[in-house]
Amino acid sequence: MTMCDTCRLPILWPSRRLLVRTTGDPVPSTTAFQIKGPIPKVIDLKHTSRSIIEAGHSGDGQLAIAALASGNPKEKSAALGALLRLNILDYATLRKALGDPAPEVRRRALTLAPRWVAGRPYAECQELARAVATLLDDPDCAEPAAFALGELEVPDPAVVAALERQAR
């Protein structure tokens, strides 16, 4: 039985593999699709979310960045957390996540926003707070957006006005 390189669990569907990070190892099967550039390590898609979370703890920023391109909201959410843990989550990525079509990704971005602002210039924090305020009208994200705005503590009149409208 084939085992996942990352979590050592059995790979149930060996044809479902994703190339994700550079190791220099040869690609072990023809079922993996090719990515231009260096040959990355093969990780089973069944364990990708776990691998992405582990990447945040092991310092594997390439895996977390690659996971942002995933169509799976759980993987994107895990990637955002890993990038924040590695301190490489930038404003553009966080802002893009706030506009993601999947509510799960938007909610994850909202929970990470207050931790992201620590030590950032006020102008960036203000921009982020205004972006978060736009999600107050989103029925899937209104509550986490209001919480995030409270935690951001950015005294912007536009943000305060948006919170007042939401409270009515």
Coordinates of N, CA, C and O in Angstrom, one line a residue:
M1 N 0.8 -1.2 0.0 CA 0.0 0.0 0.0 C 0.9 1.2 0.0 O 1.9 1.3 0.7
T2 N 0.5 2.2 -0.8 CA 1.3 3.5 -0.9 C 0.9 4.4 0.3 O -0.3 4.5 0.6
M3 N 1.9 5.0 0.9 CA 1.7 5.9 2.0 C 1.9 7.3 1.6 O 2.8 7.6 0.8
C4 N 1.2 8.3 2.2 CA 1.4 9.7 2.0 C 2.7 10.1 2.6 O 3.1 9.7 3.7
D5 N 3.5 10.9 1.8 CA 4.8 11.3 2.3 C 4.8 12.2 3.5 O 5.7 12.2 4.3
T6 N 3.7 12.9 3.6 CA 3.6 13.9 4.7 C 3.1 13.4 6.0 O 3.7 13.5 7.0
C7 N 1.9 12.7 5.9 CA 1.2 12.3 7.1 C 1.3 10.8 7.4 O 0.9 10.3 8.4
R8 N 1.9 10.1 6.5 CA 2.2 8.6 6.7 C 0.9 7.8 6.7 O 0.9 6.7 7.3
L9 N -0.2 8.4 6.2 CA -1.5 7.6 6.1 C -1.6 7.0 4.8 O -0.9 7.4 3.8
P10 N -2.3 5.9 4.6 CA -2.4 5.2 3.3 C -3.1 6.1 2.3 O -4.0 6.9 2.6
I11 N -2.6 6.1 1.1 CA -3.2 6.8 0.0 C -4.2 5.9 -0.6 O -3.9 4.8 -1.2
L12 N -5.5 6.3 -0.5 CA -6.6 5.5 -1.0 C -6.8 5.6 -2.5 O -7.2 4.7 -3.2
W13 N -6.5 6.8 -3.1 CA -6.7 7.1 -4.5 C -5.3 7.6 -5.1 O -5.1 8.8 -5.2
P14 N -4.4 6.6 -5.4 CA -3.1 7.1 -5.9 C -3.2 7.9 -7.1 O -2.2 8.6 -7.4
S15 N -4.3 7.9 -7.9 CA -4.3 8.7 -9.1 C -4.6 10.2 -8.8 O -4.5 11.1 -9.6
R16 N -5.0 10.5 -7.5 CA -5.3 11.9 -7.1 C -4.2 12.5 -6.4 O -4.1 12.5 -5.2
R17 N -3.2 13.0 -7.1 CA -2.0 13.5 -6.5 C -1.8 15.0 -7.0 O -2.2 15.3 -8.1
L18 N -1.1 15.7 -6.2 CA -0.9 17.1 -6.5 C 0.6 17.4 -6.3 O 1.1 17.1 -5.2
L19 N 1.2 18.1 -7.2 CA 2.6 18.5 -7.0 C 2.6 19.8 -6.3 O 2.0 20.7 -6.7
V20 N 3.3 19.9 -5.2 CA 3.2 21.1 -4.4 C 4.5 21.8 -4.0 O 4.5 23.0 -3.8
R21 N 5.6 21.1 -3.8 CA 6.8 21.8 -3.3 C 8.1 21.2 -3.8 O 8.2 20.0 -4.0
T22 N 9.1 22.0 -4.0 CA 10.3 21.5 -4.6 C 11.1 20.7 -3.6 O 11.3 21.1 -2.4
T23 N 11.5 19.5 -4.0 CA 12.4 18.7 -3.2 C 13.6 18.1 -4.0 O 14.5 17.6 -3.4
G24 N 13.4 18.2 -5.3 CA 14.5 17.6 -6.1 C 14.2 16.1 -6.4 O 14.9 15.4 -7.1
D25 N 13.2 15.5 -5.7 CA 12.9 14.1 -5.9 C 12.2 13.9 -7.3 O 11.5 14.8 -7.7
P26 N 12.4 12.8 -7.9 CA 11.7 12.6 -9.2 C 10.2 12.3 -8.9 O 9.8 11.9 -7.8
V27 N 9.4 12.7 -9.9 CA 7.9 12.4 -9.7 C 7.7 10.9 -9.8 O 8.1 10.3 -10.8
P28 N 7.1 10.3 -8.8 CA 7.0 8.8 -8.7 C 6.0 8.2 -9.6 O 6.0 6.9 -9.8
S29 N 5.1 8.9 -10.2 CA 4.1 8.2 -11.1 C 3.7 9.1 -12.2 O 3.9 10.3 -12.2
T30 N 3.1 8.5 -13.2 CA 2.6 9.3 -14.4 C 1.2 9.8 -14.1 O 0.7 10.5 -14.9
T31 N 0.6 9.5 -12.9 CA -0.7 10.0 -12.6 C -0.6 11.4 -12.1 O -1.6 12.1 -12.1
A32 N 0.5 11.9 -11.7 CA 0.7 13.3 -11.2 C 0.8 14.2 -12.5 O 1.4 13.8 -13.4
F33 N 0.2 15.3 -12.4 CA 0.3 16.3 -13.5 C 1.6 17.1 -13.4 O 2.1 17.2 -12.3
Q34 N 2.0 17.6 -14.5 CA 3.3 18.3 -14.5 C 3.1 19.8 -14.2 O 2.2 20.4 -14.7
I35 N 4.0 20.4 -13.4 CA 4.1 21.8 -13.2 C 5.4 22.3 -13.8 O 6.4 21.6 -13.6
K36 N 5.3 23.4 -14.5 CA 6.6 24.0 -15.1 C 7.5 24.4 -13.9 O 7.1 24.9 -12.9
G37 N 8.8 24.2 -14.2 CA 9.8 24.6 -13.2 C 10.3 23.3 -12.5 O 10.2 22.2 -13.0
P38 N 10.9 23.5 -11.3 CA 11.5 22.4 -10.6 C 10.4 21.3 -10.2 O 9.2 21.7 -10.0
I39 N 10.8 20.1 -10.2 CA 9.9 19.0 -9.9 C 9.5 19.0 -8.4 O 10.4 18.9 -7.6
P40 N 8.3 19.2 -8.0 CA 7.9 19.3 -6.6 C 7.6 17.9 -6.0 O 7.5 16.9 -6.7
K41 N 7.4 17.9 -4.7 CA 7.1 16.6 -4.0 C 5.6 16.3 -4.3 O 4.8 17.2 -4.5
V42 N 5.2 15.0 -4.3 CA 3.9 14.6 -4.5 C 3.2 14.4 -3.2 O 3.7 13.8 -2.3
I43 N 2.0 15.0 -3.0 CA 1.2 14.9 -1.8 C -0.2 14.5 -2.2 O -0.8 15.0 -3.2
D44 N -0.8 13.5 -1.6 CA -2.1 13.0 -1.9 C -3.1 14.1 -1.6 O -3.1 14.8 -0.5
L45 N -4.1 14.3 -2.5 CA -5.1 15.4 -2.3 C -5.9 15.1 -1.0 O -6.4 16.1 -0.4
K46 N -6.1 13.9 -0.7 CA -6.9 13.6 0.5 C -6.3 14.2 1.8 O -7.0 14.6 2.7
H47 N -5.0 14.4 1.8 CA -4.3 14.9 3.0 C -3.8 16.3 2.8 O -3.0 16.8 3.5
T48 N -4.2 17.0 1.7 CA -3.6 18.3 1.4 C -3.9 19.3 2.5 O -3.0 20.0 2.9
S49 N -5.1 19.4 3.1 CA -5.4 20.3 4.1 C -4.5 20.1 5.3 O -4.0 21.1 5.9
R50 N -4.3 18.9 5.7 CA -3.5 18.6 6.8 C -2.0 19.0 6.5 O -1.3 19.6 7.3
S51 N -1.6 18.7 5.3 CA -0.2 19.1 4.9 C 0.0 20.6 4.9 O 1.0 21.1 5.2
I52 N -1.1 21.3 4.5 CA -1.0 22.8 4.4 C -0.9 23.4 5.8 O -0.1 24.3 6.1
I53 N -1.7 22.8 6.7 CA -1.6 23.2 8.1 C -0.2 23.0 8.7 O 0.4 23.8 9.4
E54 N 0.3 21.8 8.4 CA 1.6 21.4 8.9 C 2.7 22.4 8.3 O 3.7 22.7 8.9
A55 N 2.4 22.8 7.1 CA 3.4 23.7 6.4 C 3.6 25.0 7.2 O 4.6 25.6 7.2
G56 N 2.5 25.5 7.8 CA 2.6 26.7 8.6 C 3.4 26.5 9.9 O 4.0 27.4 10.4
H57 N 3.5 25.3 10.3 CA 4.4 25.0 11.5 C 5.8 24.6 11.1 O 6.7 24.8 11.9
S58 N 6.0 24.1 9.9 CA 7.3 23.6 9.5 C 8.1 24.6 8.7 O 9.2 24.4 8.3
G59 N 7.4 25.7 8.3 CA 8.1 26.8 7.6 C 8.1 26.6 6.1 O 8.9 27.2 5.3
D60 N 7.2 25.8 5.6 CA 7.1 25.5 4.1 C 6.1 26.5 3.5 O 5.0 26.2 3.2
G61 N 6.6 27.7 3.2 CA 5.8 28.7 2.6 C 5.4 28.4 1.2 O 4.3 28.9 0.7
Q62 N 6.2 27.7 0.4 CA 5.9 27.4 -0.9 C 4.6 26.5 -1.0 O 3.8 26.7 -1.9
L63 N 4.5 25.6 -0.1 CA 3.3 24.8 -0.1 C 2.0 25.6 0.2 O 1.0 25.5 -0.4
A64 N 2.1 26.5 1.2 CA 1.0 27.4 1.6 C 0.6 28.3 0.4 O -0.5 28.5 0.1
I65 N 1.6 28.8 -0.3 CA 1.4 29.7 -1.4 C 0.7 28.9 -2.5 O -0.3 29.4 -3.2
A66 N 1.2 27.7 -2.8 CA 0.6 26.9 -3.9 C -0.8 26.6 -3.6 O -1.6 26.5 -4.5
A67 N -1.1 26.4 -2.3 CA -2.5 26.0 -1.9 C -3.5 27.1 -2.1 O -4.7 26.8 -2.2
L68 N -3.1 28.3 -2.2 CA -4.0 29.4 -2.5 C -4.7 29.3 -3.8 O -5.8 29.8 -4.0
A69 N -4.1 28.6 -4.7 CA -4.6 28.4 -6.1 C -5.6 27.3 -6.1 O -6.2 27.0 -7.1
S70 N -5.8 26.6 -5.0 CA -6.7 25.5 -5.0 C -8.2 25.9 -5.1 O -8.5 27.0 -4.8
G71 N -9.0 25.1 -5.7 CA -10.4 25.4 -5.8 C -11.2 24.9 -4.6 O -12.3 25.2 -4.5
N72 N -10.5 24.3 -3.7 CA -11.1 23.8 -2.4 C -11.1 24.9 -1.3 O -10.0 25.3 -0.9
P73 N -12.2 25.3 -0.8 CA -12.2 26.4 0.2 C -11.5 26.0 1.5 O -10.9 26.8 2.1
K74 N -11.5 24.7 1.8 CA -10.8 24.2 3.1 C -9.3 24.4 2.9 O -8.6 24.8 3.8
E75 N -8.8 24.1 1.7 CA -7.4 24.2 1.4 C -7.0 25.7 1.4 O -5.9 26.0 2.0
K76 N -7.8 26.5 0.8 CA -7.5 28.0 0.8 C -7.5 28.5 2.2 O -6.6 29.3 2.6
S77 N -8.5 28.1 3.0 CA -8.5 28.6 4.4 C -7.3 28.2 5.2 O -6.8 28.9 5.9
A78 N -6.9 26.9 5.0 CA -5.7 26.4 5.7 C -4.5 27.1 5.2 O -3.6 27.5 6.0
A79 N -4.4 27.5 3.9 CA -3.3 28.2 3.4 C -3.2 29.6 4.0 O -2.1 30.1 4.3
L80 N -4.3 30.3 4.2 CA -4.3 31.6 4.8 C -3.7 31.5 6.2 O -2.9 32.4 6.6
G81 N -4.2 30.6 7.0 CA -3.6 30.4 8.4 C -2.2 30.1 8.4 O -1.4 30.6 9.2
A82 N -1.7 29.2 7.4 CA -0.3 28.9 7.4 C 0.5 30.1 7.0 O 1.6 30.3 7.6
L83 N 0.1 30.9 6.0 CA 0.8 32.1 5.6 C 0.9 33.1 6.8 O 2.0 33.7 7.0
L84 N -0.2 33.2 7.5 CA -0.1 34.2 8.7 C 0.9 33.7 9.7 O 1.7 34.4 10.3
R85 N 0.8 32.4 10.0 CA 1.8 31.8 11.0 C 3.2 32.0 10.5 O 4.1 32.2 11.4
L86 N 3.5 31.9 9.2 CA 4.8 32.1 8.7 C 5.2 33.6 8.5 O 6.3 33.9 8.1
N87 N 4.2 34.4 8.8 CA 4.4 35.9 8.7 C 4.7 36.3 7.3 O 5.5 37.2 7.0
I88 N 4.1 35.6 6.3 CA 4.2 36.0 4.9 C 2.9 36.3 4.2 O 2.8 36.4 3.0
L89 N 1.9 36.4 5.0 CA 0.6 36.8 4.5 C 0.6 38.3 4.2 O 0.8 39.1 5.1
D90 N 0.4 38.7 2.9 CA 0.4 40.1 2.6 C -1.0 40.6 2.4 O -2.0 39.9 2.4
Y91 N -1.1 42.0 2.4 CA -2.4 42.6 2.3 C -3.1 42.2 1.0 O -4.3 41.9 1.1
A92 N -2.5 42.1 -0.1 CA -3.2 41.7 -1.3 C -3.8 40.4 -1.2 O -4.9 40.2 -1.7
T93 N -3.1 39.4 -0.6 CA -3.6 38.1 -0.5 C -4.8 38.1 0.5 O -5.8 37.4 0.2
L94 N -4.7 38.8 1.6 CA -5.8 38.8 2.6 C -7.0 39.5 2.0 O -8.1 39.1 2.1
R95 N -6.7 40.6 1.2 CA -7.8 41.3 0.6 C -8.6 40.5 -0.4 O -9.8 40.5 -0.5
K96 N -7.8 39.7 -1.2 CA -8.4 38.8 -2.2 C -9.2 37.7 -1.5 O -10.3 37.4 -2.0
A97 N -8.7 37.2 -0.4 CA -9.5 36.2 0.4 C -10.8 36.8 0.9 O -11.8 36.1 1.0
L98 N -10.8 38.1 1.3 CA -12.1 38.7 1.7 C -13.1 38.8 0.6 O -14.3 38.9 0.9
G99 N -12.7 38.7 -0.6 CA -13.6 38.8 -1.8 C -13.8 37.4 -2.4 O -14.4 37.3 -3.5
D100 N -13.3 36.4 -1.8 CA -13.4 35.0 -2.4 C -14.9 34.6 -2.5 O -15.7 35.0 -1.7
P101 N -15.2 33.8 -3.6 CA -16.6 33.4 -3.7 C -17.1 32.5 -2.6 O -18.3 32.4 -2.3
A102 N -16.2 31.8 -2.0 CA -16.6 30.8 -0.9 C -16.7 31.5 0.4 O -15.7 32.1 0.9
P103 N -17.8 31.4 1.1 CA -18.0 32.0 2.4 C -17.0 31.5 3.4 O -16.6 32.3 4.3
E104 N -16.6 30.3 3.4 CA -15.7 29.7 4.3 C -14.3 30.5 4.2 O -13.7 30.7 5.3
V105 N -13.9 30.8 3.0 CA -12.6 31.5 2.9 C -12.8 32.9 3.4 O -11.9 33.4 4.1
R106 N -13.9 33.6 3.1 CA -14.1 35.0 3.6 C -14.1 35.0 5.1 O -13.5 35.8 5.7
R107 N -14.8 34.0 5.7 CA -14.8 34.0 7.2 C -13.5 33.7 7.8 O -13.1 34.3 8.8
R108 N -12.7 32.8 7.2 CA -11.3 32.6 7.6 C -10.5 33.9 7.6 O -9.7 34.2 8.5
A109 N -10.6 34.6 6.5 CA -9.8 35.8 6.3 C -10.3 36.8 7.4 O -9.4 37.6 7.9
L110 N -11.5 36.8 7.7 CA -12.0 37.8 8.8 C -11.5 37.4 10.1 O -11.2 38.3 10.9
T111 N -11.3 36.1 10.4 CA -10.8 35.7 11.7 C -9.3 36.0 11.8 O -8.8 36.2 12.9
L112 N -8.6 36.0 10.7 CA -7.2 36.3 10.7 C -6.8 37.7 10.6 O -5.7 38.1 11.0
A113 N -7.8 38.6 10.2 CA -7.5 40.0 10.0 C -7.0 40.7 11.3 O -6.0 41.4 11.2
P114 N -7.6 40.5 12.4 CA -7.1 41.2 13.6 C -5.7 40.8 14.0 O -4.9 41.6 14.5
R115 N -5.3 39.5 13.8 CA -3.9 39.1 14.1 C -2.9 39.7 13.0 O -1.8 39.9 13.3
W116 N -3.4 39.9 11.8 CA -2.6 40.3 10.7 C -2.1 41.8 10.9 O -1.0 42.1 10.6
V117 N -3.0 42.6 11.5 CA -2.7 44.0 11.6 C -1.6 44.4 12.7 O -1.0 45.5 12.6
A118 N -1.2 43.4 13.5 CA -0.2 43.7 14.6 C 1.1 44.2 14.0 O 1.7 43.5 13.1
G119 N 1.5 45.4 14.3 CA 2.7 46.0 13.9 C 2.7 46.6 12.5 O 3.7 47.0 12.0
R120 N 1.5 46.6 11.9 CA 1.4 47.2 10.5 C 1.2 48.7 10.6 O 0.6 49.2 11.6
P121 N 1.5 49.4 9.5 CA 1.2 50.8 9.5 C -0.3 51.1 9.6 O -1.1 50.3 9.1
Y122 N -0.6 52.2 10.2 CA -2.0 52.6 10.4 C -2.8 52.6 9.0 O -3.9 52.2 9.0
A123 N -2.1 53.1 8.0 CA -2.8 53.2 6.7 C -3.3 51.9 6.2 O -4.4 51.7 5.7
E124 N -2.4 50.8 6.3 CA -2.8 49.5 5.9 C -3.9 49.0 6.8 O -4.9 48.3 6.3
C125 N -3.9 49.2 8.1 CA -4.9 48.8 9.0 C -6.3 49.4 8.6 O -7.3 48.8 8.7
Q126 N -6.2 50.7 8.3 CA -7.4 51.4 7.9 C -8.0 50.9 6.6 O -9.2 50.7 6.5
E127 N -7.1 50.6 5.6 CA -7.6 50.0 4.4 C -8.3 48.6 4.6 O -9.3 48.3 4.1
L128 N -7.6 47.8 5.5 CA -8.2 46.5 5.8 C -9.5 46.7 6.5 O -10.5 45.9 6.2
A129 N -9.6 47.6 7.4 CA -10.9 47.8 8.2 C -12.0 48.2 7.2 O -13.1 47.7 7.3
R130 N -11.7 49.0 6.3 CA -12.7 49.4 5.3 C -13.1 48.2 4.4 O -14.3 48.1 4.0
A131 N -12.2 47.4 4.0 CA -12.5 46.2 3.3 C -13.3 45.2 4.1 O -14.3 44.6 3.5
V132 N -13.0 45.1 5.3 CA -13.8 44.2 6.2 C -15.2 44.8 6.4 O -16.2 44.0 6.4
A133 N -15.3 46.1 6.5 CA -16.7 46.7 6.6 C -17.6 46.4 5.5 O -18.8 46.4 5.6
T134 N -17.0 46.2 4.3 CA -17.9 45.9 3.1 C -18.6 44.5 3.3 O -19.6 44.3 2.7
L135 N -18.0 43.7 4.2 CA -18.6 42.4 4.4 C -19.8 42.4 5.4 O -20.4 41.3 5.7
L136 N -20.0 43.5 6.0 CA -21.1 43.6 7.0 C -22.5 43.4 6.3 O -23.4 42.9 7.0
D137 N -22.6 43.6 5.0 CA -23.8 43.4 4.3 C -23.9 42.0 3.7 O -24.9 41.6 3.1
D138 N -22.9 41.2 3.9 CA -22.9 39.8 3.4 C -23.5 38.9 4.5 O -23.0 38.8 5.6
P139 N -24.6 38.2 4.2 CA -25.3 37.4 5.2 C -24.5 36.3 5.7 O -24.6 35.8 6.8
D140 N -23.5 35.8 4.9 CA -22.7 34.7 5.4 C -21.5 35.1 6.3 O -20.9 34.3 7.0
C141 N -21.2 36.4 6.3 CA -20.1 36.9 7.0 C -20.3 38.1 7.9 O -19.4 38.7 8.4
A142 N -21.6 38.6 8.1 CA -21.8 39.8 8.8 C -21.3 39.7 10.2 O -20.7 40.6 10.7
E143 N -21.6 38.6 10.9 CA -21.2 38.5 12.3 C -19.7 38.4 12.5 O -19.1 39.2 13.3
P144 N -18.9 37.6 11.7 CA -17.5 37.6 11.9 C -16.9 38.9 11.4 O -15.8 39.4 11.9
A145 N -17.5 39.6 10.5 CA -17.0 40.9 10.0 C -17.1 42.0 11.2 O -16.2 42.7 11.4
A146 N -18.3 42.0 11.8 CA -18.5 42.9 13.0 C -17.5 42.6 14.1 O -16.9 43.5 14.7
F147 N -17.3 41.3 14.4 CA -16.3 40.9 15.4 C -14.9 41.4 15.0 O -14.1 42.0 15.8
A148 N -14.5 41.2 13.7 CA -13.2 41.5 13.2 C -13.0 43.1 13.3 O -11.9 43.5 13.8
L149 N -14.0 43.8 13.0 CA -13.9 45.3 13.1 C -13.7 45.7 14.5 O -12.9 46.6 14.8
G150 N -14.4 45.1 15.5 CA -14.2 45.4 16.9 C -12.8 45.1 17.3 O -12.1 45.8 18.1
E151 N -12.2 44.0 16.9 CA -10.9 43.6 17.2 C -9.8 44.4 16.5 O -8.7 44.6 17.1
L152 N -10.1 44.9 15.3 CA -9.1 45.7 14.6 C -8.9 47.1 15.3 O -7.8 47.6 15.2
E153 N -9.9 47.6 16.0 CA -9.7 48.9 16.7 C -9.2 50.0 15.9 O -8.3 50.7 16.3
V154 N -9.8 50.2 14.7 CA -9.4 51.3 13.8 C -10.5 52.3 13.9 O -11.6 52.1 13.4
P155 N -10.2 53.5 14.5 CA -11.3 54.5 14.6 C -11.5 55.3 13.4 O -11.4 56.5 13.3
D156 N -12.0 54.6 12.3 CA -12.2 55.2 11.1 C -13.7 55.6 11.0 O -14.6 54.7 11.3
P157 N -14.1 56.8 10.7 CA -15.5 57.2 10.7 C -16.4 56.4 9.7 O -17.5 56.0 10.0
A158 N -15.8 56.0 8.6 CA -16.6 55.1 7.6 C -16.9 53.8 8.2 O -17.9 53.2 8.0
V159 N -15.9 53.2 8.9 CA -16.1 51.9 9.6 C -17.1 52.0 10.7 O -18.0 51.1 10.8
V160 N -17.0 53.0 11.5 CA -18.0 53.2 12.6 C -19.4 53.4 12.0 O -20.3 52.8 12.6
A161 N -19.5 54.1 11.0 CA -20.8 54.3 10.3 C -21.4 53.0 9.8 O -22.6 52.7 10.0
A162 N -20.6 52.2 9.2 CA -21.0 50.9 8.7 C -21.4 50.0 9.9 O -22.5 49.3 9.8
L163 N -20.7 50.0 11.0 CA -21.1 49.2 12.2 C -22.5 49.7 12.7 O -23.3 48.9 13.1
E164 N -22.7 51.1 12.7 CA -23.9 51.6 13.2 C -25.1 51.2 12.4 O -26.2 50.9 12.9
R165 N -24.9 51.2 11.0 CA -26.0 50.7 10.1 C -26.3 49.3 10.4 O -27.5 48.9 10.4
Q166 N -25.3 48.5 10.7 CA -25.5 47.0 10.9 C -26.3 46.8 12.2 O -27.1 45.9 12.3
A167 N -26.0 47.7 13.2 CA -26.6 47.5 14.5 C -28.1 47.8 14.5 O -28.9 47.4 15.3
R168 N -28.6 48.6 13.5 CA -30.0 49.0 13.5 C -30.9 47.9 13.0 O -30.7 47.0 12.5

